[in-house]
Amino acid sequence: MLIALGIAVGVLAYLVGRADDERRAPRAHRHHLGGAGPARPRPASPSAEPKGKLLIHGTGDVSLDPTYIPALASNGYGWAWSGLDGLFRRDDLTVINHECPSTDIVAPIVKQFVFRCDPDALDEARDAGVDVANLANNHGFDQGPEGLLDSIRNIRRAGIMPIGAGASQEEADAPAYVQVKGGRSGSSASARSPTRTRRWPTATRSGRPWATTSRALGAIREASANADLVIVMIHWGVELDTQPREYQVEEGHRMIEAGADVIFGSHAHRLQPMDTYEGKPIFYGLGNFVWPRFSAEGSTTAVAQVVVRPDGSISGRLLPATIVSDGHPVLNASG
């Protein structure tokens, strides 16, 4: 089963072969991440092998900046993931919205909030089960172009795939692919080398959206042509909104019509509802995740859980969670 993951700017594809009931290989061996370069390799054709059940998780904003969240420095970076009961280690794919560059380069751009995550935190994220980090957001560029390039190298080095950014607009837009065999253990992966992010279609300060671009929809169509499943992560909407704007609903529908099968949204810093369109789940806003506990509203969050069944049907739900203290999300008992 070839699965493509499109992240606001890039697309990641997964090839999943025959699944079985054997215990999954250790997380570190599930995906072998290949190198990246400006050339665009032709992906494998969608798998003709029997498809197994696939379990996918997505989260909202993750900050591993010890200055912004001092509890990470005092408690260790495992603190960010210790309230999840190993959830991400038991699935087939976990995607986070990585809301800062992971770099030692200090070159802050001029803006109100500027973040810099510690590259040393990435190993703990990988050990916790994180597979993919989306950089297509309004903080990926916080330490400038060299900081973003360094972040991507560091994320790859940790065994996580960075997506949503590129050294050029073409690379930022281009699909990236990962191959997973047997549904339980990984074999190979490839990704682009970035230095640029593109947010699509994030709202302006006035709340008016940028138009859906043909490039973004083209990336989704390309992934759909080469994969059995397309997942999109998108940074959009207006901060503090608890419901999607009308244009987001329209954009979500257009992405599904272009070939997306699952949409994970972020940016509002508030948990928003999940909807279904043409049998495909849309998570409009996954809120904060590894984040300071500023308020009860901002600390009410969830993990998006998606199940893809052998017959191709897809279901989604929100697993309720709470940021009980700074940088420490915990799954609710009801989840």
Coordinates of C-alpha atoms in Angstrom, one line a residue:
M1 CA 0.0 0.0 0.0
L2 CA 1.6 3.2 -1.1
I3 CA 0.7 6.1 1.1
A4 CA 1.5 9.7 0.3
L5 CA 1.8 12.4 2.9
G6 CA 1.4 15.9 1.7
I7 CA 2.5 18.5 4.2
A8 CA 1.2 22.0 3.3
V9 CA 4.1 22.4 1.0
G10 CA 5.5 18.9 0.4
V11 CA 4.2 15.4 0.0
L12 CA 5.4 12.3 1.6
A13 CA 4.5 8.9 0.3
Y14 CA 4.5 5.6 2.1
L15 CA 4.6 2.2 0.5
V16 CA 3.1 -0.4 2.8
G17 CA 3.1 -4.0 1.8
R18 CA 1.5 -7.0 3.3
A19 CA 0.6 -6.7 7.0
D20 CA 0.7 -9.6 9.4
D21 CA 0.1 -10.4 13.1
E22 CA 3.7 -10.5 14.0
R23 CA 5.0 -8.0 16.5
R24 CA 6.3 -4.9 14.9
A25 CA 10.0 -4.3 14.6
P26 CA 11.5 -1.8 17.0
R27 CA 10.6 1.8 16.0
A28 CA 14.1 2.7 15.0
H29 CA 14.1 0.1 12.3
R30 CA 10.7 0.8 10.9
H31 CA 11.8 3.4 8.3
H32 CA 15.2 3.7 6.7
L33 CA 15.5 7.4 5.7
G34 CA 17.4 7.9 2.5
G35 CA 19.4 10.9 1.5
A36 CA 18.0 13.9 -0.4
G37 CA 19.0 16.1 -3.2
P38 CA 17.6 18.5 -5.7
A39 CA 16.8 15.7 -8.2
R40 CA 13.3 14.4 -7.9
P41 CA 13.3 10.6 -7.9
R42 CA 10.4 8.9 -9.6
P43 CA 8.4 7.1 -6.8
A44 CA 7.4 3.5 -7.0
S45 CA 4.0 2.7 -8.4
P46 CA 1.2 2.2 -5.9
S47 CA 1.4 -1.3 -4.3
A48 CA -0.5 -4.1 -5.8
E49 CA 0.0 -6.3 -2.7
P50 CA -2.8 -7.0 -0.3
K51 CA -3.3 -4.1 2.0
G52 CA -3.3 -4.3 5.8
K53 CA -4.8 -2.1 8.4
L54 CA -2.9 1.1 9.0
L55 CA -2.8 3.3 12.1
I56 CA -1.8 6.9 11.8
H57 CA -1.5 9.7 14.4
G58 CA -1.1 13.5 14.0
T59 CA -0.6 16.3 16.4
G60 CA -0.7 20.0 16.6
D61 CA 2.0 22.4 17.6
V62 CA 5.2 20.9 19.1
S63 CA 7.9 23.2 20.6
L64 CA 11.1 21.7 21.9
D65 CA 12.5 25.1 22.8
P66 CA 13.9 25.0 26.4
T67 CA 13.8 28.7 26.6
Y68 CA 10.1 28.8 25.8
I69 CA 9.4 25.7 27.9
P70 CA 12.0 25.7 30.7
A71 CA 10.4 22.4 32.1
L72 CA 12.0 20.6 29.2
A73 CA 15.4 21.6 30.4
S74 CA 14.7 20.7 34.0
N75 CA 12.8 17.5 33.4
G76 CA 14.5 16.3 30.2
Y77 CA 13.1 16.1 26.7
G78 CA 11.4 12.8 27.4
W79 CA 8.9 14.9 29.5
A80 CA 7.3 16.0 26.2
W81 CA 6.1 12.5 25.4
S82 CA 5.9 10.7 28.8
G83 CA 2.1 11.3 29.2
L84 CA 1.2 9.4 26.0
D85 CA 1.6 5.8 27.3
G86 CA 3.8 4.9 24.2
L87 CA 0.9 5.7 21.8
F88 CA 3.2 6.8 18.9
R89 CA 5.4 3.7 19.2
R90 CA 2.5 1.4 18.6
D91 CA 1.3 3.0 15.3
D92 CA 2.5 2.9 11.7
L93 CA 3.0 6.6 11.3
T94 CA 3.2 9.7 13.6
V95 CA 3.3 13.2 12.2
I96 CA 3.9 16.4 14.3
N97 CA 3.7 20.0 13.4
H98 CA 7.2 21.0 14.5
E99 CA 6.8 24.7 15.4
C100 CA 10.4 25.8 15.5
P101 CA 13.7 25.1 13.8
S102 CA 15.9 22.6 15.6
T103 CA 19.3 24.3 15.2
D104 CA 22.3 25.6 17.1
I105 CA 22.5 28.5 14.6
V106 CA 21.4 31.7 16.3
A107 CA 20.2 34.1 13.6
P108 CA 16.7 35.3 14.7
I109 CA 14.5 37.1 12.2
V110 CA 12.6 40.2 13.4
K111 CA 9.2 39.2 14.6
Q112 CA 7.2 39.1 17.8
F113 CA 7.8 35.4 18.7
V114 CA 11.0 33.7 17.6
F115 CA 11.7 30.1 18.6
R116 CA 14.8 27.8 18.4
C117 CA 14.5 24.2 19.4
D118 CA 17.3 22.1 20.8
P119 CA 18.6 19.5 18.2
D120 CA 19.3 17.2 21.2
A121 CA 15.6 16.9 21.8
L122 CA 15.0 15.1 18.5
D123 CA 16.4 11.8 19.7
E124 CA 13.8 11.7 22.4
A125 CA 11.1 12.5 19.9
R126 CA 12.2 9.7 17.7
D127 CA 12.4 7.3 20.6
A128 CA 8.8 8.3 21.5
G129 CA 7.7 7.3 18.0
V130 CA 7.7 10.5 16.0
D131 CA 8.3 9.7 12.3
V132 CA 7.7 13.0 10.4
A133 CA 8.1 16.7 11.4
N134 CA 6.3 19.3 9.4
L135 CA 8.2 22.6 9.0
A136 CA 5.7 24.4 6.8
N137 CA 4.5 26.8 9.5
N138 CA 5.1 30.4 10.6
H139 CA 8.1 29.4 12.9
G140 CA 10.1 27.1 10.6
F141 CA 12.1 30.1 9.4
D142 CA 12.6 31.8 12.8
Q143 CA 16.4 31.4 12.6
G144 CA 16.7 32.3 8.9
P145 CA 17.5 30.2 5.9
E146 CA 20.7 28.7 7.3
G147 CA 18.9 27.8 10.5
L148 CA 16.2 26.1 8.5
L149 CA 18.7 24.1 6.5
D150 CA 20.5 23.1 9.6
S151 CA 17.2 22.1 11.2
I152 CA 16.4 19.8 8.4
R153 CA 19.8 18.1 8.6
N154 CA 19.4 17.7 12.3
I155 CA 15.9 16.2 12.0
R156 CA 17.1 13.8 9.4
R157 CA 20.1 12.8 11.5
A158 CA 17.7 11.9 14.3
G159 CA 15.8 9.5 12.0
I160 CA 12.8 11.7 11.5
M161 CA 11.7 12.9 8.1
P162 CA 11.4 16.7 7.8
I163 CA 8.8 17.9 5.2
G164 CA 7.2 21.2 4.2
A165 CA 10.3 23.1 3.4
G166 CA 12.9 23.3 0.6
A167 CA 16.0 25.0 -0.7
S168 CA 13.8 26.3 -3.5
Q169 CA 10.1 26.8 -4.1
E170 CA 10.1 23.7 -6.3
E171 CA 11.7 21.6 -3.5
A172 CA 9.3 23.0 -1.0
D173 CA 6.3 22.0 -3.1
A174 CA 7.6 18.6 -4.3
P175 CA 6.4 15.3 -3.0
A176 CA 8.8 13.2 -0.9
Y177 CA 8.4 9.5 -0.5
V178 CA 9.0 6.8 2.1
Q179 CA 8.7 3.1 1.6
V180 CA 7.5 0.7 4.3
K181 CA 7.4 -3.0 3.8
G182 CA 5.2 -5.5 5.6
G183 CA 3.2 -2.9 7.3
R184 CA 5.2 -3.5 10.5
S185 CA 8.9 -2.8 9.5
G186 CA 10.5 -0.2 7.4
S187 CA 12.9 -0.5 4.4
S188 CA 13.6 2.8 2.8
A189 CA 12.7 6.5 2.5
S190 CA 13.7 9.7 0.7
A191 CA 13.0 13.4 1.3
R192 CA 14.0 16.7 -0.1
S193 CA 16.7 19.0 1.2
P194 CA 15.0 22.3 2.2
T195 CA 15.7 25.9 2.9
R196 CA 12.4 27.4 2.4
T197 CA 8.9 27.0 3.8
R198 CA 5.6 27.8 2.2
R199 CA 2.5 28.1 4.2
W200 CA -0.6 27.3 2.2
P201 CA -3.1 28.8 2.5
T202 CA -2.5 30.6 5.9
A203 CA -4.7 33.5 6.7
T204 CA -3.4 37.0 6.8
R205 CA -3.7 39.1 10.0
S206 CA -7.1 40.4 8.8
G207 CA -8.3 36.8 8.5
R208 CA -8.5 36.8 4.7
P209 CA -6.9 33.7 3.3
W210 CA -4.4 33.5 0.6
A211 CA -5.8 31.6 -2.4
T212 CA -5.3 27.9 -2.8
T213 CA -2.4 27.6 -5.2
S214 CA -2.2 25.4 -8.3
R215 CA 1.2 24.2 -7.0
A216 CA -0.2 22.9 -3.7
L217 CA -3.1 21.1 -5.4
G218 CA -0.7 19.9 -8.0
A219 CA 1.5 18.3 -5.3
I220 CA -1.6 16.5 -3.9
R221 CA -2.5 15.3 -7.4
E222 CA 1.0 14.1 -8.0
A223 CA 1.0 12.2 -4.8
S224 CA -2.4 10.7 -5.5
A225 CA -1.2 9.5 -8.8
N226 CA 1.7 7.7 -7.2
A227 CA 0.2 6.5 -3.9
D228 CA -2.8 4.7 -2.4
L229 CA -3.3 7.2 0.4
V230 CA -2.5 11.0 0.6
I231 CA -2.3 12.8 3.9
V232 CA -2.0 16.6 4.0
M233 CA -0.8 18.7 6.9
I234 CA -1.7 22.4 6.5
H235 CA -1.0 25.5 8.6
W236 CA -4.0 27.7 8.1
G237 CA -6.8 29.7 9.7
V238 CA -6.9 32.4 12.4
E239 CA -5.3 32.2 15.8
L240 CA -7.7 31.5 18.7
D241 CA -10.5 30.4 16.4
T242 CA -12.3 27.4 17.8
Q243 CA -14.2 26.6 14.6
P244 CA -12.8 26.6 11.0
R245 CA -13.6 29.6 8.8
E246 CA -15.8 29.1 5.8
Y247 CA -12.9 29.3 3.4
Q248 CA -11.1 26.6 5.3
V249 CA -14.0 24.2 4.8
E250 CA -14.0 25.1 1.1
E251 CA -10.2 24.6 0.9
G252 CA -10.4 21.3 2.7
H253 CA -13.0 20.1 0.3
R254 CA -10.9 21.1 -2.7
M255 CA -7.9 19.2 -1.3
I256 CA -10.0 16.1 -0.9
E257 CA -11.3 16.5 -4.4
A258 CA -7.7 16.8 -5.6
G259 CA -6.8 13.5 -4.0
A260 CA -6.2 14.1 -0.3
D261 CA -7.4 11.3 2.0
V262 CA -6.7 12.8 5.4
I263 CA -6.1 16.4 6.4
F264 CA -4.3 17.5 9.6
G265 CA -4.7 21.2 10.3
S266 CA -2.9 23.6 12.7
H267 CA -2.1 27.2 13.5
A268 CA -5.1 28.4 15.6
H269 CA -3.6 27.3 19.0
R270 CA -7.1 26.0 19.8
L271 CA -8.6 22.5 19.2
Q272 CA -11.1 22.5 16.4
P273 CA -13.5 19.8 15.3
M274 CA -13.0 16.9 13.0
D275 CA -15.3 16.6 9.9
T276 CA -15.7 14.1 7.2
Y277 CA -16.0 14.9 3.5
E278 CA -16.5 12.1 0.9
G279 CA -15.5 9.6 3.5
K280 CA -12.2 11.4 4.3
P281 CA -11.4 12.9 7.7
I282 CA -10.5 16.6 8.0
F283 CA -9.0 17.7 11.3
Y284 CA -9.4 21.5 11.0
G285 CA -7.1 22.4 13.9
L286 CA -5.2 20.2 16.3
G287 CA -4.3 23.0 18.7
N288 CA -1.2 23.0 20.9
F289 CA 0.5 19.8 21.9
V290 CA 4.0 20.1 23.4
W291 CA 3.4 23.7 24.5
P292 CA 3.3 25.9 27.6
R293 CA 0.1 25.7 29.6
F294 CA -1.1 29.3 29.2
S295 CA -4.8 28.7 29.7
A296 CA -7.4 25.9 30.0
E297 CA -8.6 26.7 26.5
G298 CA -5.1 26.5 24.9
S299 CA -4.3 23.4 26.9
T300 CA -7.3 21.4 25.7
T301 CA -6.0 19.3 22.9
A302 CA -6.1 15.9 21.2
V303 CA -4.2 13.5 19.1
A304 CA -5.8 12.8 15.7
Q305 CA -6.1 9.1 15.1
V306 CA -6.8 7.7 11.6
V307 CA -7.4 4.0 10.7
V308 CA -7.1 2.9 7.1
R309 CA -8.7 -0.5 6.6
P310 CA -7.8 -3.2 4.1
D311 CA -10.9 -2.3 2.0
G312 CA -9.6 1.3 1.7
S313 CA -12.2 2.8 4.0
I314 CA -10.8 5.5 6.4
S315 CA -12.1 6.6 9.8
G316 CA -10.8 9.3 12.1
R317 CA -11.3 10.4 15.7
L318 CA -9.9 12.8 18.2
L319 CA -8.2 11.2 21.3
P320 CA -8.7 13.9 24.0
A321 CA -5.6 15.1 25.8
T322 CA -4.7 17.9 28.1
I323 CA -1.5 19.9 28.5
V324 CA -1.4 19.4 32.3
S325 CA 1.8 21.4 32.8
D326 CA 4.2 23.2 30.6
G327 CA 5.4 20.9 27.7
H328 CA 3.6 17.9 29.1
P329 CA 0.5 16.7 27.2
V330 CA -1.3 13.7 28.8
L331 CA -4.0 11.5 27.2
N332 CA -7.3 11.8 29.0
A333 CA -8.7 8.6 30.5
S334 CA -11.7 8.8 28.2
G335 CA -9.4 8.8 25.2

